[in-house]
Coordinates of C-alpha atoms in Angstrom, one line a residue:
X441 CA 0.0 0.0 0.0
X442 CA 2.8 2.7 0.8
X443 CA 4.5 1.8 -3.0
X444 CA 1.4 2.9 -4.7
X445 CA 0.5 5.9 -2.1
X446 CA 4.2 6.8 -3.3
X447 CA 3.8 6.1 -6.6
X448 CA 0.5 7.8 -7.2
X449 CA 1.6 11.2 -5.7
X450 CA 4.7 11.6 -8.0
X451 CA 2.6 10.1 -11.3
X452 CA 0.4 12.8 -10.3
X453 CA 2.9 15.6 -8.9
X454 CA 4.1 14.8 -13.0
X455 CA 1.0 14.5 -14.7
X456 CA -1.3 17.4 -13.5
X457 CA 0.9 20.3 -14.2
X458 CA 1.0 19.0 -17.9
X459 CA -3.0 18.2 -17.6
X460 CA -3.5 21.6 -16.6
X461 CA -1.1 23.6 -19.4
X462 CA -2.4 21.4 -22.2
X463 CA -1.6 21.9 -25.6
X464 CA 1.8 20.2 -27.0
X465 CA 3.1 19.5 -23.8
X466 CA 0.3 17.4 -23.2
X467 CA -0.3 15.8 -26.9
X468 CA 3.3 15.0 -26.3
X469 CA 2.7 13.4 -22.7
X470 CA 0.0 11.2 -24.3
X471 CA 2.0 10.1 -27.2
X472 CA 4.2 8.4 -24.4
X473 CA 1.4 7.1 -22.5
X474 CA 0.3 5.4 -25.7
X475 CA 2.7 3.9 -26.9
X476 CA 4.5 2.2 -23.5
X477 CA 0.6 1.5 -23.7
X478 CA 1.0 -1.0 -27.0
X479 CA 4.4 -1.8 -26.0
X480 CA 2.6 -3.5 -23.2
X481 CA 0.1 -5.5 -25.1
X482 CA 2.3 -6.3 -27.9
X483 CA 4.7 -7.7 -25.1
X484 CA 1.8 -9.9 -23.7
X485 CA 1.8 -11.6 -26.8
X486 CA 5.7 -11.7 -27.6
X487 CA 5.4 -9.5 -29.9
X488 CA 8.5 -6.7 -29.6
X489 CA 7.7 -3.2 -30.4
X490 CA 11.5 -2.6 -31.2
X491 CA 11.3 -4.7 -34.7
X492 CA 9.9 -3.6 -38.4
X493 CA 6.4 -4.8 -37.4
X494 CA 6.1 -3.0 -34.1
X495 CA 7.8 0.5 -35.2
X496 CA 4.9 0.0 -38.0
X497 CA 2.8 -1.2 -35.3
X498 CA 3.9 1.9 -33.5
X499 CA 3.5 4.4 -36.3
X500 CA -0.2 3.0 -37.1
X501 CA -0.7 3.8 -33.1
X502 CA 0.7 7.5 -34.1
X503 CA -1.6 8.7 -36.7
X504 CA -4.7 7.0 -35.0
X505 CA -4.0 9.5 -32.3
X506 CA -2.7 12.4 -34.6
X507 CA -5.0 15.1 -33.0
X508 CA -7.3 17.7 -35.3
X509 CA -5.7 20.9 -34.1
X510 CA -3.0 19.6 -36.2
X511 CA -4.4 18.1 -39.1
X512 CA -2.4 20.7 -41.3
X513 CA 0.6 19.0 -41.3
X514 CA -0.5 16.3 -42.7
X515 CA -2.2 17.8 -45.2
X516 CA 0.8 19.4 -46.0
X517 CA 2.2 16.4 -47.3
X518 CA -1.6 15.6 -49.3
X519 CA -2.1 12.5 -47.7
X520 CA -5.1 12.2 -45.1
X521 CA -4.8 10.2 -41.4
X522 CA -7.0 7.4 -43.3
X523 CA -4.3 7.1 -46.0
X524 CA -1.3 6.9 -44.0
X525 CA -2.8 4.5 -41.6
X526 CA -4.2 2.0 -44.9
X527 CA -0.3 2.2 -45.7
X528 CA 0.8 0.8 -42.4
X529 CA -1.9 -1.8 -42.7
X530 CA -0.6 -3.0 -46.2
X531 CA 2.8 -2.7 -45.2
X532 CA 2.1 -4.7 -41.9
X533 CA 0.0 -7.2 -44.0
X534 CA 3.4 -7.4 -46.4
X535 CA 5.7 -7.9 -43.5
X536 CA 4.2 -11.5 -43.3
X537 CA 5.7 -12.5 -46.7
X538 CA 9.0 -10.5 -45.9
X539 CA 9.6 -13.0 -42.7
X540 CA 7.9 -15.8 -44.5
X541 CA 4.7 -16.1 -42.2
X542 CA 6.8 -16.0 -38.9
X543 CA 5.2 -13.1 -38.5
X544 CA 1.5 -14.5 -39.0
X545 CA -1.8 -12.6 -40.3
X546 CA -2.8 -13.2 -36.6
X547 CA 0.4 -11.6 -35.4
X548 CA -1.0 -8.4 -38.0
X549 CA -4.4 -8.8 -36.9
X550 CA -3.5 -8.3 -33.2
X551 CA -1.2 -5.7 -34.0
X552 CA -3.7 -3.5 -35.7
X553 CA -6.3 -4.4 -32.8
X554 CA -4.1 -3.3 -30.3
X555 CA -3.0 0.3 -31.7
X556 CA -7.3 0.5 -32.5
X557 CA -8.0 0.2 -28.9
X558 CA -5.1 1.9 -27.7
X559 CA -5.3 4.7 -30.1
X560 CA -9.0 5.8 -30.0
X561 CA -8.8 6.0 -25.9
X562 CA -6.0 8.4 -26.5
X563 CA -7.0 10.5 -29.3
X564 CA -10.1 11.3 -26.9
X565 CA -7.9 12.0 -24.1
X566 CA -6.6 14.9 -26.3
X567 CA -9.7 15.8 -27.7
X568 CA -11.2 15.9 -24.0
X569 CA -8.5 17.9 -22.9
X570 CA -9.3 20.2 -26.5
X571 CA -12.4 20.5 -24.8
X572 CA -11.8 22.0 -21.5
X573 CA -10.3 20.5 -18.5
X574 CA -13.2 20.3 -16.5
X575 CA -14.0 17.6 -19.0
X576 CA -11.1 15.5 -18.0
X577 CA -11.4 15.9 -14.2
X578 CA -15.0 15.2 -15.0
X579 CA -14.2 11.4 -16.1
X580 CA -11.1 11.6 -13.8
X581 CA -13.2 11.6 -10.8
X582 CA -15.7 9.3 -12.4
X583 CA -13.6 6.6 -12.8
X584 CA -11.9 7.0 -9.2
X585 CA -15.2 6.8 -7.7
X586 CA -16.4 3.6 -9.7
X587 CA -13.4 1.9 -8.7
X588 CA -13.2 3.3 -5.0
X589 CA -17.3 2.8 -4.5
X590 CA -16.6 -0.9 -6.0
X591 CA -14.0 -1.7 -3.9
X592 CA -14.8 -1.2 -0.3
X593 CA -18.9 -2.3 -1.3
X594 CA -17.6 -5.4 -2.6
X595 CA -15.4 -5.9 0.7
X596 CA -17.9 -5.4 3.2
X597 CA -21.0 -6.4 1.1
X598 CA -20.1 -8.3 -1.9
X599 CA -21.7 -11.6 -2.2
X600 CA -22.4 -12.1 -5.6
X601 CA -19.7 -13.1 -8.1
X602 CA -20.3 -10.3 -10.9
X603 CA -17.8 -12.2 -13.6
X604 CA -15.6 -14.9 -11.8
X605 CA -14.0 -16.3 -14.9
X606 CA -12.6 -12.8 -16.3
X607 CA -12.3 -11.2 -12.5
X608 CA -13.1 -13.2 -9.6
X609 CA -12.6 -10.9 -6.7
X610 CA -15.3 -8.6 -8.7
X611 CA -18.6 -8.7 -7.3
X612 CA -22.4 -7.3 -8.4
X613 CA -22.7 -5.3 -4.6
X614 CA -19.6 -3.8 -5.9
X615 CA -20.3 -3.0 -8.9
X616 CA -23.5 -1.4 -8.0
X617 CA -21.3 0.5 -5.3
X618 CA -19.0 2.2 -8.1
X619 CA -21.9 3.6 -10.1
X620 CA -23.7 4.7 -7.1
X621 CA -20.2 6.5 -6.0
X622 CA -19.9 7.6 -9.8
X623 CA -23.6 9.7 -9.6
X624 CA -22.7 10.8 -6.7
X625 CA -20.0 12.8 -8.8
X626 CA -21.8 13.3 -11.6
X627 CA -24.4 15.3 -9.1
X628 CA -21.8 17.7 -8.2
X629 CA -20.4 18.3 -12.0
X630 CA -23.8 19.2 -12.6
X631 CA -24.2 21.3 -9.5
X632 CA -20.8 23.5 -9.0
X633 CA -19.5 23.4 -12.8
X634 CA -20.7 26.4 -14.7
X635 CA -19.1 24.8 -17.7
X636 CA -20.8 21.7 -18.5
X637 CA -24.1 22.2 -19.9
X638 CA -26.1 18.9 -19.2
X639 CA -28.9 19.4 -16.7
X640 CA -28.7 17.4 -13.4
X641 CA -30.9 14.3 -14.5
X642 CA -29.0 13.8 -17.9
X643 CA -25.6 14.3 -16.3
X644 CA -26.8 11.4 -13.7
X645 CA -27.9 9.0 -17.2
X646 CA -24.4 9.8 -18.8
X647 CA -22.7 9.2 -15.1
X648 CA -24.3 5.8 -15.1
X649 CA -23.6 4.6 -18.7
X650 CA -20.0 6.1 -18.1
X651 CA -19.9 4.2 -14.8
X652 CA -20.6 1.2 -16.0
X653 CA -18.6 1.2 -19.2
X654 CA -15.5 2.3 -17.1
X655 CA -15.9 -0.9 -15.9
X656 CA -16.1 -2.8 -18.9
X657 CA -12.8 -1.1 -19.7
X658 CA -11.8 -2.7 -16.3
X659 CA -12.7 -6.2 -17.0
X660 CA -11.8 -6.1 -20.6
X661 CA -8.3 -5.3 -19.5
X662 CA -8.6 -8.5 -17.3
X663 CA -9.7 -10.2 -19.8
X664 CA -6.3 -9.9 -21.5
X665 CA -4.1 -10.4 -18.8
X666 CA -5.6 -13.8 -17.5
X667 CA -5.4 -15.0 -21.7
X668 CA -2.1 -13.9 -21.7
X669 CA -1.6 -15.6 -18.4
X670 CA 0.2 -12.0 -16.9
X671 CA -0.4 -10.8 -13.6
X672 CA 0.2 -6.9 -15.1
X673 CA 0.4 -5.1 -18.1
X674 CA 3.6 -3.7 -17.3
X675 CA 5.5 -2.8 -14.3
X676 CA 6.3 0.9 -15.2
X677 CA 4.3 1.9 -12.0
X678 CA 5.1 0.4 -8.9
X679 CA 2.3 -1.1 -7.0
X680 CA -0.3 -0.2 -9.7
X681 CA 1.3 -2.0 -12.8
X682 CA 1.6 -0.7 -16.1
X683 CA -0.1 1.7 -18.1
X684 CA -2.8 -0.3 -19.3
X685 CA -3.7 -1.1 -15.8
X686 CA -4.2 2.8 -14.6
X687 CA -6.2 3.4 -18.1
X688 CA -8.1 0.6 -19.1
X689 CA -11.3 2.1 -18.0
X690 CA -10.7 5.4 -19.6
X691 CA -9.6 3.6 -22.7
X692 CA -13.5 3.0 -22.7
X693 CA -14.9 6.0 -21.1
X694 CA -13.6 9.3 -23.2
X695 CA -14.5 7.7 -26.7
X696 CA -18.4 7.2 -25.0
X697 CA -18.0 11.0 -23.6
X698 CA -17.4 12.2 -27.1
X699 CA -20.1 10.5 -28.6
X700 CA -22.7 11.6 -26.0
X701 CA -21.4 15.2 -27.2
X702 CA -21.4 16.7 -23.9
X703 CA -19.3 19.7 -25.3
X704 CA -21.8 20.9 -28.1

């Protein structure tokens, strides 16, 4: 418990200064974050990101998150993000006949998976952040709540397995505990933020949905660890894992925040 009380306050003592100046210093902090991110799940499945098919891997990851303040410099060189990414796909799919299959069209389709669902959690952590900040603290809290409401419901009430086979310490009282905790936050968005325009009973219907896909994230993340037979992601933060670990439910929840369009 004292390595990840020690851990979190210098992640954080690092992280929210950069959070809270934006801009390139924090495109360039999730750039990072994203790729040790697929370096993680490329790792799980022995798969090196320091070889041709993880540096195109890796550059696939890139333009996925590419953010639209900047779109002009790829323009500049008259290709589009859709383009360059259909290049690394071909080129990844080529690779295979390069090595002569020991790199396998499953070894490409996981590769491309990965940067997907690595990539579009990050490109909405920028486009969050592009937003306002209050919109970042916003799922921020959400997501601490869910997991803080979960965890000490489950201990003292849980009962019911809620998926043993994925996450077996996991439980439906806890669950139920997170989203409760998670509303809870969402009241008080609603109620002190002058920024965020959603009245009180809509901001408690997104809290929920967000709530309980943050959880999703959560368990999908298990879900890969216990096929990959790793206790981890990574081990880049001591006591909490790796990076996966710390984001997997916002992996889920900022894509879900954009599409529910609470900026517009």
């Amino acid at each position: 418990m004292k390595q990840r009380i020690i851990t979190g306050v210098v992640a954080a003592a690092l992280f929210l200064p950069i959070v809270f100046y934006g801009g390139l210093p924090f495109v360039l902090l999730t750039y990072i974050l994203a790729t040790i991110g697929l370096y993680e799940l490329l790792k799980m499945k022995k798969l090196s990101i320091f070889s041709i098919n993880g540096l195109l891997s890796m550059l696939f990851l890139w333009v996925i998150i590419f953010p639209r303040q900047y779109q002009h410099v790829i323009s500049s060189f008259f290709y589009s993000k859709t383009e360059i990414a259909i290049i690394c796909i071909l080129l990844l799919l080529a690779y295979t006949v390069v090595t002569k299959n020991r790199f396998t069209f499953e070894d490409v389709s996981f590769s491309i998976l990965s940067a997907i669902y690595v990539g579009i959690g990050f490109y909405f952590f920028i486009e969050t952040r592009q937003a306002g900040i209050v919109y970042v603290f916003y799922s921020l809290f959400l997501i601490w709540a869910t997991d803080s409401g979960a965890y000490f419901v489950g201990k003292t009430m849980g009962k019911n397995k809620l998926w043993p086979e994925i996450s077996p310490n996991k439980t439906v009282e806890g669950s139920l505990g997170g989203v409760i905790c998670a509303v809870i936050v969402g009241v008080l968005f609603s109620l002190f933020s002058t920024t965020i325009p959603a009245s009180l009973v809509t901001m408690m219907g997104i809290t929920v949905v967000l709530s309980v896909f943050g959880q999703i994230g959560d368990l999908v993340q298990s879900a890969f660890k216990r096929h990959f037979n790793v206790k981890d992601s990574g081990n880049i933060l001591p006591g909490h894992g790796g990076i996966l670990d710390r984001f997997d439910s916002l992996l889920f929840v900022l894509p879900l925040l954009h599409l529910f369009h609470l900026w517009t």
